[in-house]
PDB file of C-alpha atoms in Angstrom:
ATOM      1  CA  UNK G   1    -202.308   9.838  26.165  1.00  0.00           C
ATOM      2  CA  UNK G   2    -200.176  11.610  23.568  1.00  0.00           C
ATOM      3  CA  UNK G   3    -196.790  10.062  22.859  1.00  0.00           C
ATOM      4  CA  UNK G   4    -193.895  11.614  24.823  1.00  0.00           C
ATOM      5  CA  UNK G   5    -190.738  12.164  22.738  1.00  0.00           C
ATOM      6  CA  UNK G   6    -187.232  13.274  23.737  1.00  0.00           C
ATOM      7  CA  UNK G   7    -185.390  15.218  21.011  1.00  0.00           C
ATOM      8  CA  UNK G   8    -181.654  15.555  21.452  1.00  0.00           C
ATOM      9  CA  UNK G   9    -180.400  17.973  18.799  1.00  0.00           C
ATOM     10  CA  UNK G  10    -177.867  20.746  19.046  1.00  0.00           C
ATOM     11  CA  UNK G  11    -179.299  22.868  16.126  1.00  0.00           C
ATOM     12  CA  UNK G  12    -181.949  25.147  17.674  1.00  0.00           C
ATOM     13  CA  UNK G  13    -183.611  25.995  14.303  1.00  0.00           C
ATOM     14  CA  UNK G  14    -183.962  22.329  13.375  1.00  0.00           C
ATOM     15  CA  UNK G  15    -185.101  21.431  16.889  1.00  0.00           C
ATOM     16  CA  UNK G  16    -187.797  24.109  16.694  1.00  0.00           C
ATOM     17  CA  UNK G  17    -188.980  22.890  13.323  1.00  0.00           C
ATOM     18  CA  UNK G  18    -189.105  19.242  14.420  1.00  0.00           C
ATOM     19  CA  UNK G  19    -190.891  20.092  17.673  1.00  0.00           C
ATOM     20  CA  UNK G  20    -193.570  22.119  15.691  1.00  0.00           C
ATOM     21  CA  UNK G  21    -193.922  19.363  13.113  1.00  0.00           C
ATOM     22  CA  UNK G  22    -194.361  16.548  15.659  1.00  0.00           C
ATOM     23  CA  UNK G  23    -196.753  18.666  17.772  1.00  0.00           C
ATOM     24  CA  UNK G  24    -199.136  18.669  14.668  1.00  0.00           C
ATOM     25  CA  UNK G  25    -199.091  14.790  15.036  1.00  0.00           C
ATOM     26  CA  UNK G  26    -200.274  15.321  18.649  1.00  0.00           C
ATOM     27  CA  UNK G  27    -196.875  14.302  20.093  1.00  0.00           C
ATOM     28  CA  UNK G  28    -195.284  15.942  23.175  1.00  0.00           C
ATOM     29  CA  UNK G  29    -191.618  16.802  22.605  1.00  0.00           C
ATOM     30  CA  UNK G  30    -188.917  17.694  25.148  1.00  0.00           C
ATOM     31  CA  UNK G  31    -185.756  19.188  23.641  1.00  0.00           C
ATOM     32  CA  UNK G  32    -182.135  19.137  24.806  1.00  0.00           C
ATOM     33  CA  UNK G  33    -179.261  20.434  22.797  1.00  0.00           C
ATOM     34  CA  UNK G  34    -176.482  18.950  24.834  1.00  0.00           C
ATOM     35  CA  UNK G  35    -175.604  15.268  25.285  1.00  0.00           C
ATOM     36  CA  UNK G  36    -174.617  15.571  28.926  1.00  0.00           C
ATOM     37  CA  UNK G  37    -177.779  17.425  29.826  1.00  0.00           C
ATOM     38  CA  UNK G  38    -179.897  14.838  27.994  1.00  0.00           C
ATOM     39  CA  UNK G  39    -178.292  12.040  29.964  1.00  0.00           C
ATOM     40  CA  UNK G  40    -178.951  13.875  33.141  1.00  0.00           C
ATOM     41  CA  UNK G  41    -182.561  14.133  32.151  1.00  0.00           C
ATOM     42  CA  UNK G  42    -182.771  10.479  31.193  1.00  0.00           C
ATOM     43  CA  UNK G  43    -181.401   9.504  34.655  1.00  0.00           C
ATOM     44  CA  UNK G  44    -184.405  11.236  36.225  1.00  0.00           C
ATOM     45  CA  UNK G  45    -187.131  10.402  33.714  1.00  0.00           C
ATOM     46  CA  UNK G  46    -186.885   7.370  31.356  1.00  0.00           C
ATOM     47  CA  UNK G  47    -190.639   7.336  30.603  1.00  0.00           C
ATOM     48  CA  UNK G  48    -190.407   8.302  26.973  1.00  0.00           C
ATOM     49  CA  UNK G  49    -192.051   6.584  23.982  1.00  0.00           C
ATOM     50  CA  UNK G  50    -189.356   7.523  21.488  1.00  0.00           C
ATOM     51  CA  UNK G  51    -185.927   9.293  21.514  1.00  0.00           C
ATOM     52  CA  UNK G  52    -184.716  11.255  18.419  1.00  0.00           C
ATOM     53  CA  UNK G  53    -180.940  11.496  18.708  1.00  0.00           C
ATOM     54  CA  UNK G  54    -178.382  13.513  16.796  1.00  0.00           C
ATOM     55  CA  UNK G  55    -174.902  12.045  16.807  1.00  0.00           C
ATOM     56  CA  UNK G  56    -172.871  15.301  16.716  1.00  0.00           C
ATOM     57  CA  UNK G  57    -173.566  16.787  20.162  1.00  0.00           C
ATOM     58  CA  UNK G  58    -171.615  18.954  22.584  1.00  0.00           C
ATOM     59  CA  UNK G  59    -170.310  17.530  25.951  1.00  0.00           C
ATOM     60  CA  UNK G  60    -171.315  13.951  25.225  1.00  0.00           C
ATOM     61  CA  UNK G  61    -171.672  12.510  21.710  1.00  0.00           C
ATOM     62  CA  UNK G  62    -174.808  10.854  20.467  1.00  0.00           C
ATOM     63  CA  UNK G  63    -173.095   7.471  20.417  1.00  0.00           C
ATOM     64  CA  UNK G  64    -172.081   8.025  24.075  1.00  0.00           C
ATOM     65  CA  UNK G  65    -175.695   8.933  25.009  1.00  0.00           C
ATOM     66  CA  UNK G  66    -176.981   5.858  23.175  1.00  0.00           C
ATOM     67  CA  UNK G  67    -174.491   3.434  24.805  1.00  0.00           C
ATOM     68  CA  UNK G  68    -175.346   4.816  28.276  1.00  0.00           C
ATOM     69  CA  UNK G  69    -179.019   4.672  27.637  1.00  0.00           C
ATOM     70  CA  UNK G  70    -178.913   1.019  26.359  1.00  0.00           C
ATOM     71  CA  UNK G  71    -176.946  -0.049  29.421  1.00  0.00           C
ATOM     72  CA  UNK G  72    -180.093   0.565  31.507  1.00  0.00           C
ATOM     73  CA  UNK G  73    -182.933   0.669  29.033  1.00  0.00           C
ATOM     74  CA  UNK G  74    -183.183  -1.933  26.187  1.00  0.00           C
ATOM     75  CA  UNK G  75    -186.688  -1.008  25.036  1.00  0.00           C
ATOM     76  CA  UNK G  76    -187.228   2.700  24.318  1.00  0.00           C
ATOM     77  CA  UNK G  77    -186.991   3.191  20.505  1.00  0.00           C
ATOM     78  CA  UNK G  78    -184.186   5.426  19.324  1.00  0.00           C
ATOM     79  CA  UNK G  79    -184.157   7.179  15.943  1.00  0.00           C
ATOM     80  CA  UNK G  80    -180.720   8.532  14.981  1.00  0.00           C
ATOM     81  CA  UNK G  81    -180.540  11.814  13.094  1.00  0.00           C
ATOM     82  CA  UNK G  82    -177.150  12.443  11.611  1.00  0.00           C
ATOM     83  CA  UNK G  83    -175.453  14.585   9.049  1.00  0.00           C
ATOM     84  CA  UNK G  84    -172.474  12.337   8.995  1.00  0.00           C
ATOM     85  CA  UNK G  85    -171.907  10.615   5.645  1.00  0.00           C
ATOM     86  CA  UNK G  86    -169.682   7.750   6.988  1.00  0.00           C
ATOM     87  CA  UNK G  87    -171.572   4.577   7.001  1.00  0.00           C
ATOM     88  CA  UNK G  88    -169.474   3.491  10.029  1.00  0.00           C
ATOM     89  CA  UNK G  89    -171.269   5.886  12.283  1.00  0.00           C
ATOM     90  CA  UNK G  90    -174.669   4.554  11.243  1.00  0.00           C
ATOM     91  CA  UNK G  91    -173.557   1.003  11.660  1.00  0.00           C
ATOM     92  CA  UNK G  92    -172.094   1.810  15.072  1.00  0.00           C
ATOM     93  CA  UNK G  93    -175.338   3.424  16.176  1.00  0.00           C
ATOM     94  CA  UNK G  94    -177.409   0.347  15.065  1.00  0.00           C
ATOM     95  CA  UNK G  95    -174.982  -1.916  16.789  1.00  0.00           C
ATOM     96  CA  UNK G  96    -175.353   0.045  19.988  1.00  0.00           C
ATOM     97  CA  UNK G  97    -179.069  -0.394  19.894  1.00  0.00           C
ATOM     98  CA  UNK G  98    -180.592   2.224  17.703  1.00  0.00           C
ATOM     99  CA  UNK G  99    -183.781   1.225  15.932  1.00  0.00           C
ATOM    100  CA  UNK G 100    -183.540   3.383  12.826  1.00  0.00           C
ATOM    101  CA  UNK G 101    -181.675   6.350  11.418  1.00  0.00           C
ATOM    102  CA  UNK G 102    -182.282   9.272   9.100  1.00  0.00           C
ATOM    103  CA  UNK G 103    -179.432  11.060   7.319  1.00  0.00           C
ATOM    104  CA  UNK G 104    -179.660  14.870   7.157  1.00  0.00           C
ATOM    105  CA  UNK G 105    -181.108  16.625   5.218  1.00  0.00           C
ATOM    106  CA  UNK G 106    -184.310  14.599   5.378  1.00  0.00           C
ATOM    107  CA  UNK G 107    -187.924  15.235   4.338  1.00  0.00           C
ATOM    108  CA  UNK G 108    -190.220  16.009   7.233  1.00  0.00           C
ATOM    109  CA  UNK G 109    -192.882  13.645   5.917  1.00  0.00           C
ATOM    110  CA  UNK G 110    -190.314  10.845   5.989  1.00  0.00           C
ATOM    111  CA  UNK G 111    -189.432  11.717   9.585  1.00  0.00           C
ATOM    112  CA  UNK G 112    -193.099  11.651  10.523  1.00  0.00           C
ATOM    113  CA  UNK G 113    -193.537   8.282   8.914  1.00  0.00           C
ATOM    114  CA  UNK G 114    -190.491   6.767  10.714  1.00  0.00           C
ATOM    115  CA  UNK G 115    -191.702   8.244  14.034  1.00  0.00           C
ATOM    116  CA  UNK G 116    -195.235   6.727  13.556  1.00  0.00           C
ATOM    117  CA  UNK G 117    -193.716   3.330  12.600  1.00  0.00           C
ATOM    118  CA  UNK G 118    -191.523   3.232  15.748  1.00  0.00           C
ATOM    119  CA  UNK G 119    -194.328   4.260  17.979  1.00  0.00           C
ATOM    120  CA  UNK G 120    -196.591   1.564  16.611  1.00  0.00           C
ATOM    121  CA  UNK G 121    -193.813  -0.984  17.168  1.00  0.00           C
ATOM    122  CA  UNK G 122    -193.483   0.038  20.761  1.00  0.00           C
ATOM    123  CA  UNK G 123    -197.221  -0.066  21.410  1.00  0.00           C
ATOM    124  CA  UNK G 124    -197.522  -3.530  19.915  1.00  0.00           C
ATOM    125  CA  UNK G 125    -194.575  -4.965  21.887  1.00  0.00           C
ATOM    126  CA  UNK G 126    -196.007  -7.047  24.652  1.00  0.00           C
ATOM    127  CA  UNK G 127    -192.723  -6.803  26.565  1.00  0.00           C
ATOM    128  CA  UNK G 128    -193.370  -3.087  27.009  1.00  0.00           C
ATOM    129  CA  UNK G 129    -195.512  -2.317  30.123  1.00  0.00           C
ATOM    130  CA  UNK G 130    -198.326   0.238  29.829  1.00  0.00           C
ATOM    131  CA  UNK G 131    -198.111   2.970  32.428  1.00  0.00           C
ATOM    132  CA  UNK G 132    -200.377   5.883  33.454  1.00  0.00           C
ATOM    133  CA  UNK G 133    -199.339   7.777  36.513  1.00  0.00           C
ATOM    134  CA  UNK G 134    -198.702   5.274  39.253  1.00  0.00           C
ATOM    135  CA  UNK G 135    -200.728   2.578  37.480  1.00  0.00           C
ATOM    136  CA  UNK G 136    -198.779   0.045  35.449  1.00  0.00           C
ATOM    137  CA  UNK G 137    -199.784  -3.039  33.463  1.00  0.00           C
ATOM    138  CA  UNK G 138    -197.250  -5.684  32.907  1.00  0.00           C
ATOM    139  CA  UNK G 139    -198.496  -7.151  29.715  1.00  0.00           C
ATOM    140  CA  UNK G 140    -196.273 -10.235  29.871  1.00  0.00           C
ATOM    141  CA  UNK G 141    -197.296 -11.312  33.367  1.00  0.00           C
ATOM    142  CA  UNK G 142    -200.730  -9.821  32.960  1.00  0.00           C
ATOM    143  CA  UNK G 143    -200.917  -8.016  36.219  1.00  0.00           C
ATOM    144  CA  UNK G 144    -201.381  -4.451  37.462  1.00  0.00           C
ATOM    145  CA  UNK G 145    -199.430  -2.502  40.018  1.00  0.00           C
ATOM    146  CA  UNK G 146    -200.544   0.678  41.669  1.00  0.00           C
ATOM    147  CA  UNK G 147    -198.033   2.783  43.537  1.00  0.00           C
ATOM    148  CA  UNK G 148    -195.677  -0.168  43.280  1.00  0.00           C
ATOM    149  CA  UNK G 149    -198.081  -2.651  44.825  1.00  0.00           C
ATOM    150  CA  UNK G 150    -199.736  -5.480  42.892  1.00  0.00           C
ATOM    151  CA  UNK G 151    -203.479  -4.645  42.274  1.00  0.00           C
ATOM    152  CA  UNK G 152    -205.397  -7.861  42.403  1.00  0.00           C
ATOM    153  CA  UNK G 153    -208.579  -7.645  40.228  1.00  0.00           C
ATOM    154  CA  UNK G 154    -211.344 -10.075  39.233  1.00  0.00           C
ATOM    155  CA  UNK G 155    -211.129 -11.011  35.581  1.00  0.00           C
ATOM    156  CA  UNK G 156    -213.739  -8.632  34.284  1.00  0.00           C
ATOM    157  CA  UNK G 157    -212.393  -5.621  36.159  1.00  0.00           C
ATOM    158  CA  UNK G 158    -208.871  -6.542  34.962  1.00  0.00           C
ATOM    159  CA  UNK G 159    -209.983  -6.654  31.311  1.00  0.00           C
ATOM    160  CA  UNK G 160    -211.908  -3.407  31.608  1.00  0.00           C
ATOM    161  CA  UNK G 161    -208.984  -1.646  33.229  1.00  0.00           C
ATOM    162  CA  UNK G 162    -206.592  -3.086  30.657  1.00  0.00           C
ATOM    163  CA  UNK G 163    -208.715  -1.693  27.872  1.00  0.00           C
ATOM    164  CA  UNK G 164    -208.930   1.741  29.577  1.00  0.00           C
ATOM    165  CA  UNK G 165    -205.150   1.969  30.178  1.00  0.00           C
ATOM    166  CA  UNK G 166    -204.524   1.051  26.501  1.00  0.00           C
ATOM    167  CA  UNK G 167    -206.469   4.183  25.567  1.00  0.00           C
ATOM    168  CA  UNK G 168    -204.946   6.133  28.571  1.00  0.00           C
ATOM    169  CA  UNK G 169    -205.710   9.898  28.286  1.00  0.00           C
ATOM    170  CA  UNK G 170    -208.358   9.380  25.675  1.00  0.00           C
ATOM    171  CA  UNK G 171    -212.076   8.922  26.172  1.00  0.00           C
ATOM    172  CA  UNK G 172    -213.471   5.479  25.194  1.00  0.00           C
ATOM    173  CA  UNK G 173    -217.107   4.936  24.342  1.00  0.00           C
ATOM    174  CA  UNK G 174    -219.203   2.288  26.021  1.00  0.00           C
ATOM    175  CA  UNK G 175    -219.570   0.197  22.778  1.00  0.00           C
ATOM    176  CA  UNK G 176    -215.802  -0.069  22.439  1.00  0.00           C
ATOM    177  CA  UNK G 177    -215.378  -1.098  26.082  1.00  0.00           C
ATOM    178  CA  UNK G 178    -218.070  -3.831  25.667  1.00  0.00           C
ATOM    179  CA  UNK G 179    -216.412  -5.101  22.567  1.00  0.00           C
ATOM    180  CA  UNK G 180    -212.830  -5.044  23.819  1.00  0.00           C
ATOM    181  CA  UNK G 181    -213.350  -6.129  27.456  1.00  0.00           C
ATOM    182  CA  UNK G 182    -216.411  -8.455  27.236  1.00  0.00           C
ATOM    183  CA  UNK G 183    -216.396  -9.679  23.639  1.00  0.00           C
ATOM    184  CA  UNK G 184    -218.564 -12.885  23.479  1.00  0.00           C
ATOM    185  CA  UNK G 185    -219.635 -12.759  27.206  1.00  0.00           C
ATOM    186  CA  UNK G 186    -223.203 -12.012  28.111  1.00  0.00           C
ATOM    187  CA  UNK G 187    -223.324  -8.883  30.255  1.00  0.00           C
ATOM    188  CA  UNK G 188    -226.145  -6.823  31.684  1.00  0.00           C
ATOM    189  CA  UNK G 189    -226.965  -3.357  30.380  1.00  0.00           C
ATOM    190  CA  UNK G 190    -225.462  -1.650  33.418  1.00  0.00           C
ATOM    191  CA  UNK G 191    -222.391  -3.937  33.649  1.00  0.00           C
ATOM    192  CA  UNK G 192    -219.942  -1.235  32.638  1.00  0.00           C
ATOM    193  CA  UNK G 193    -221.282   1.221  35.221  1.00  0.00           C
ATOM    194  CA  UNK G 194    -220.938  -1.431  38.009  1.00  0.00           C
ATOM    195  CA  UNK G 195    -217.341  -2.263  37.112  1.00  0.00           C
ATOM    196  CA  UNK G 196    -216.413   1.436  36.598  1.00  0.00           C
ATOM    197  CA  UNK G 197    -217.773   2.151  40.084  1.00  0.00           C
ATOM    198  CA  UNK G 198    -215.659  -0.634  41.526  1.00  0.00           C
ATOM    199  CA  UNK G 199    -212.465   0.513  39.774  1.00  0.00           C
ATOM    200  CA  UNK G 200    -213.006   4.050  40.959  1.00  0.00           C
ATOM    201  CA  UNK G 201    -212.951   2.807  44.495  1.00  0.00           C
ATOM    202  CA  UNK G 202    -209.701   0.829  43.957  1.00  0.00           C
ATOM    203  CA  UNK G 203    -208.059   3.885  42.356  1.00  0.00           C
ATOM    204  CA  UNK G 204    -209.394   6.423  44.834  1.00  0.00           C
ATOM    205  CA  UNK G 205    -206.063   6.726  46.883  1.00  0.00           C
ATOM    206  CA  UNK G 206    -203.885   7.103  43.804  1.00  0.00           C
ATOM    207  CA  UNK G 207    -203.006   9.753  41.224  1.00  0.00           C
ATOM    208  CA  UNK G 208    -205.185   8.005  38.522  1.00  0.00           C
ATOM    209  CA  UNK G 209    -208.837   8.992  37.929  1.00  0.00           C
ATOM    210  CA  UNK G 210    -211.532   7.242  35.901  1.00  0.00           C
ATOM    211  CA  UNK G 211    -213.958   9.944  34.752  1.00  0.00           C
ATOM    212  CA  UNK G 212    -217.240   9.854  32.901  1.00  0.00           C
ATOM    213  CA  UNK G 213    -217.177  11.961  29.747  1.00  0.00           C
ATOM    214  CA  UNK G 214    -220.815  12.887  29.165  1.00  0.00           C
ATOM    215  CA  UNK G 215    -222.057  11.769  25.781  1.00  0.00           C
ATOM    216  CA  UNK G 216    -218.896   9.846  24.965  1.00  0.00           C
ATOM    217  CA  UNK G 217    -217.807   7.268  27.540  1.00  0.00           C
ATOM    218  CA  UNK G 218    -215.098   6.915  30.114  1.00  0.00           C
ATOM    219  CA  UNK G 219    -211.553   8.452  30.466  1.00  0.00           C
ATOM    220  CA  UNK G 220    -208.756   7.046  32.487  1.00  0.00           C
ATOM    221  CA  UNK G 221    -206.186   9.787  33.292  1.00  0.00           C
ATOM    222  CA  UNK G 222    -203.326  10.682  35.593  1.00  0.00           C
ATOM    223  CA  UNK G 223    -203.586  13.867  37.617  1.00  0.00           C
TER     224      UNK G 223
END
Protein backbone atom coordinates (compact mmCIF):
# COMPACT_ATOMS: atom_id res chain seq x y z
CA UNK A 1 0.00 0.00 0.00
CA UNK A 2 1.21 3.51 -0.79
CA UNK A 3 2.60 5.42 2.20
CA UNK A 4 0.12 7.79 3.83
CA UNK A 5 1.56 11.21 4.70
CA UNK A 6 0.13 14.13 6.65
CA UNK A 7 1.30 17.56 5.52
CA UNK A 8 0.72 20.44 7.97
CA UNK A 9 1.69 23.63 6.15
CA UNK A 10 -0.06 27.01 6.09
CA UNK A 11 1.26 28.12 2.66
CA UNK A 12 -1.27 26.81 0.07
CA UNK A 13 1.11 27.19 -2.86
CA UNK A 14 3.92 25.28 -1.14
CA UNK A 15 1.46 22.66 0.09
CA UNK A 16 0.17 22.16 -3.47
CA UNK A 17 3.71 21.82 -4.81
CA UNK A 18 4.72 19.32 -2.12
CA UNK A 19 1.54 17.28 -2.58
CA UNK A 20 2.13 17.03 -6.33
CA UNK A 21 5.81 16.18 -5.84
CA UNK A 22 5.13 13.42 -3.34
CA UNK A 23 2.29 12.00 -5.46
CA UNK A 24 4.88 11.30 -8.16
CA UNK A 25 6.63 9.12 -5.56
CA UNK A 26 3.35 7.17 -5.15
CA UNK A 27 2.65 8.69 -1.74
CA UNK A 28 -0.81 9.72 -0.54
CA UNK A 29 -0.86 13.14 1.10
CA UNK A 30 -3.49 14.76 3.31
CA UNK A 31 -3.02 18.50 3.85
CA UNK A 32 -4.02 20.80 6.70
CA UNK A 33 -3.03 24.45 6.91
CA UNK A 34 -4.01 25.01 10.54
CA UNK A 35 -2.37 23.50 13.62
CA UNK A 36 -5.61 23.10 15.53
CA UNK A 37 -7.36 21.39 12.63
CA UNK A 38 -4.40 19.06 12.17
CA UNK A 39 -4.52 18.05 15.85
CA UNK A 40 -8.26 17.38 15.55
CA UNK A 41 -7.54 15.14 12.57
CA UNK A 42 -4.76 13.32 14.42
CA UNK A 43 -7.11 12.62 17.32
CA UNK A 44 -9.36 10.72 14.90
CA UNK A 45 -6.78 9.11 12.63
CA UNK A 46 -3.22 8.42 13.74
CA UNK A 47 -2.46 5.86 11.03
CA UNK A 48 0.10 7.93 9.12
CA UNK A 49 3.48 6.74 7.90
CA UNK A 50 5.05 10.21 8.09
CA UNK A 51 4.12 13.74 9.16
CA UNK A 52 5.61 16.83 7.49
CA UNK A 53 5.20 19.69 9.93
CA UNK A 54 5.69 23.43 9.48
CA UNK A 55 6.47 25.29 12.71
CA UNK A 56 4.80 28.61 11.91
CA UNK A 57 1.09 27.68 11.91
CA UNK A 58 -2.13 29.49 12.79
CA UNK A 59 -4.19 28.49 15.87
CA UNK A 60 -1.63 26.01 17.24
CA UNK A 61 2.09 26.24 16.50
CA UNK A 62 4.03 23.38 15.00
CA UNK A 63 5.86 22.85 18.28
CA UNK A 64 2.50 22.56 20.09
CA UNK A 65 1.30 20.05 17.50
CA UNK A 66 4.50 18.04 17.90
CA UNK A 67 4.38 18.04 21.70
CA UNK A 68 0.72 16.91 21.72
CA UNK A 69 1.43 14.22 19.13
CA UNK A 70 4.41 12.81 21.00
CA UNK A 71 2.41 12.61 24.23
CA UNK A 72 0.35 9.83 22.63
CA UNK A 73 2.42 8.64 19.65
CA UNK A 74 6.14 8.03 20.04
CA UNK A 75 6.71 6.29 16.73
CA UNK A 76 5.30 8.14 13.69
CA UNK A 77 8.23 9.94 12.00
CA UNK A 78 8.02 13.75 11.91
CA UNK A 79 9.93 15.90 9.43
CA UNK A 80 9.97 19.59 10.42
CA UNK A 81 9.74 22.17 7.65
CA UNK A 82 10.66 25.63 8.88
CA UNK A 83 11.68 29.02 7.56
CA UNK A 84 12.91 30.03 10.98
CA UNK A 85 16.62 30.78 11.06
CA UNK A 86 17.00 30.43 14.83
CA UNK A 87 18.72 27.20 15.70
CA UNK A 88 16.79 27.14 19.00
CA UNK A 89 13.56 26.28 17.15
CA UNK A 90 15.18 23.35 15.38
CA UNK A 91 16.77 22.08 18.57
CA UNK A 92 13.45 22.43 20.40
CA UNK A 93 11.70 20.47 17.68
CA UNK A 94 14.25 17.65 17.81
CA UNK A 95 14.08 17.60 21.61
CA UNK A 96 10.28 17.25 21.40
CA UNK A 97 10.68 14.17 19.23
CA UNK A 98 11.01 15.27 15.61
CA UNK A 99 13.11 12.90 13.50
CA UNK A 100 14.57 15.37 11.02
CA UNK A 101 14.18 18.92 9.72
CA UNK A 102 14.54 20.95 6.54
CA UNK A 103 15.04 24.72 6.53
CA UNK A 104 13.11 26.67 3.89
CA UNK A 105 13.79 27.22 1.09
CA UNK A 106 14.81 23.66 0.28
CA UNK A 107 15.32 21.65 -2.90
CA UNK A 108 12.49 19.27 -3.73
CA UNK A 109 14.88 16.41 -4.47
CA UNK A 110 16.34 16.78 -0.97
CA UNK A 111 12.85 16.67 0.51
CA UNK A 112 12.09 13.51 -1.46
CA UNK A 113 15.32 11.89 -0.23
CA UNK A 114 14.57 12.78 3.42
CA UNK A 115 11.02 11.41 3.08
CA UNK A 116 12.25 8.14 1.56
CA UNK A 117 14.85 7.72 4.32
CA UNK A 118 12.29 8.25 7.10
CA UNK A 119 9.82 5.86 5.47
CA UNK A 120 12.50 3.17 5.17
CA UNK A 121 13.42 3.66 8.82
CA UNK A 122 9.80 3.24 9.87
CA UNK A 123 9.30 0.15 7.70
CA UNK A 124 12.40 -1.50 9.16
CA UNK A 125 11.53 -0.69 12.78
CA UNK A 126 10.34 -3.96 14.37
CA UNK A 127 8.58 -2.03 17.13
CA UNK A 128 6.19 -0.66 14.50
CA UNK A 129 3.19 -2.92 13.80
CA UNK A 130 2.08 -3.56 10.24
CA UNK A 131 -1.60 -2.86 9.62
CA UNK A 132 -4.01 -3.32 6.73
CA UNK A 133 -7.64 -2.58 7.45
CA UNK A 134 -8.58 -4.44 10.63
CA UNK A 135 -5.65 -6.86 10.25
CA UNK A 136 -2.60 -6.01 12.37
CA UNK A 137 0.74 -7.74 12.84
CA UNK A 138 2.67 -7.07 16.04
CA UNK A 139 6.20 -7.70 14.83
CA UNK A 140 7.72 -7.74 18.29
CA UNK A 141 5.36 -10.35 19.74
CA UNK A 142 4.85 -12.00 16.36
CA UNK A 143 1.09 -12.33 16.42
CA UNK A 144 -1.81 -11.13 14.30
CA UNK A 145 -5.02 -9.52 15.44
CA UNK A 146 -8.14 -9.26 13.30
CA UNK A 147 -10.88 -6.86 14.36
CA UNK A 148 -9.02 -6.55 17.67
CA UNK A 149 -9.00 -10.30 18.34
CA UNK A 150 -5.87 -12.44 18.28
CA UNK A 151 -5.74 -14.52 15.09
CA UNK A 152 -4.09 -17.86 15.87
CA UNK A 153 -2.40 -19.35 12.83
CA UNK A 154 -0.26 -22.43 12.14
CA UNK A 155 3.38 -21.47 11.44
CA UNK A 156 3.23 -21.68 7.65
CA UNK A 157 0.01 -19.69 7.38
CA UNK A 158 1.48 -17.12 9.76
CA UNK A 159 4.61 -16.71 7.65
CA UNK A 160 2.63 -16.46 4.44
CA UNK A 161 0.26 -13.84 5.85
CA UNK A 162 3.22 -11.91 7.31
CA UNK A 163 4.79 -11.80 3.86
CA UNK A 164 1.53 -10.66 2.26
CA UNK A 165 0.88 -7.87 4.79
CA UNK A 166 4.45 -6.65 4.32
CA UNK A 167 3.56 -6.06 0.66
CA UNK A 168 0.02 -4.95 1.60
CA UNK A 169 -1.81 -3.38 -1.32
CA UNK A 170 0.71 -4.67 -3.88
CA UNK A 171 0.55 -7.96 -5.81
CA UNK A 172 3.22 -10.49 -4.86
CA UNK A 173 4.29 -13.25 -7.23
CA UNK A 174 4.33 -16.89 -6.21
CA UNK A 175 8.12 -17.18 -6.43
CA UNK A 176 8.55 -14.32 -3.97
CA UNK A 177 6.08 -15.86 -1.54
CA UNK A 178 7.82 -19.22 -1.73
CA UNK A 179 11.19 -17.59 -1.06
CA UNK A 180 10.05 -15.29 1.76
CA UNK A 181 7.60 -17.58 3.56
CA UNK A 182 9.03 -21.05 2.92
CA UNK A 183 12.75 -20.53 2.30
CA UNK A 184 14.59 -23.79 2.89
CA UNK A 185 11.42 -25.81 3.50
CA UNK A 186 10.25 -28.52 1.12
CA UNK A 187 6.74 -27.60 -0.03
CA UNK A 188 4.46 -29.12 -2.65
CA UNK A 189 3.70 -27.42 -5.95
CA UNK A 190 0.22 -26.43 -4.78
CA UNK A 191 1.23 -25.41 -1.22
CA UNK A 192 0.63 -21.71 -1.83
CA UNK A 193 -2.86 -22.35 -3.20
CA UNK A 194 -3.75 -24.51 -0.18
CA UNK A 195 -2.61 -21.92 2.37
CA UNK A 196 -4.17 -19.05 0.44
CA UNK A 197 -7.49 -20.89 0.49
CA UNK A 198 -7.24 -21.34 4.27
CA UNK A 199 -6.32 -17.70 4.85
CA UNK A 200 -9.26 -16.54 2.73
CA UNK A 201 -11.61 -18.46 4.98
CA UNK A 202 -10.06 -16.90 8.08
CA UNK A 203 -10.38 -13.39 6.63
CA UNK A 204 -13.87 -13.88 5.18
CA UNK A 205 -15.73 -11.94 7.92
CA UNK A 206 -13.33 -8.98 7.88
CA UNK A 207 -12.59 -5.97 5.69
CA UNK A 208 -9.43 -7.62 4.33
CA UNK A 209 -9.39 -9.62 1.10
CA UNK A 210 -6.80 -11.94 -0.41
CA UNK A 211 -7.21 -11.84 -4.18
CA UNK A 212 -5.60 -13.75 -7.01
CA UNK A 213 -4.10 -11.41 -9.60
CA UNK A 214 -4.07 -13.40 -12.80
CA UNK A 215 -0.62 -13.77 -14.31
CA UNK A 216 1.08 -12.13 -11.30
CA UNK A 217 0.30 -13.71 -7.93
CA UNK A 218 -1.67 -12.66 -4.89
CA UNK A 219 -2.81 -9.36 -3.43
CA UNK A 220 -3.77 -8.64 0.19
CA UNK A 221 -5.91 -5.50 0.40
CA UNK A 222 -8.39 -3.70 2.62
CA UNK A 223 -11.83 -2.90 1.26
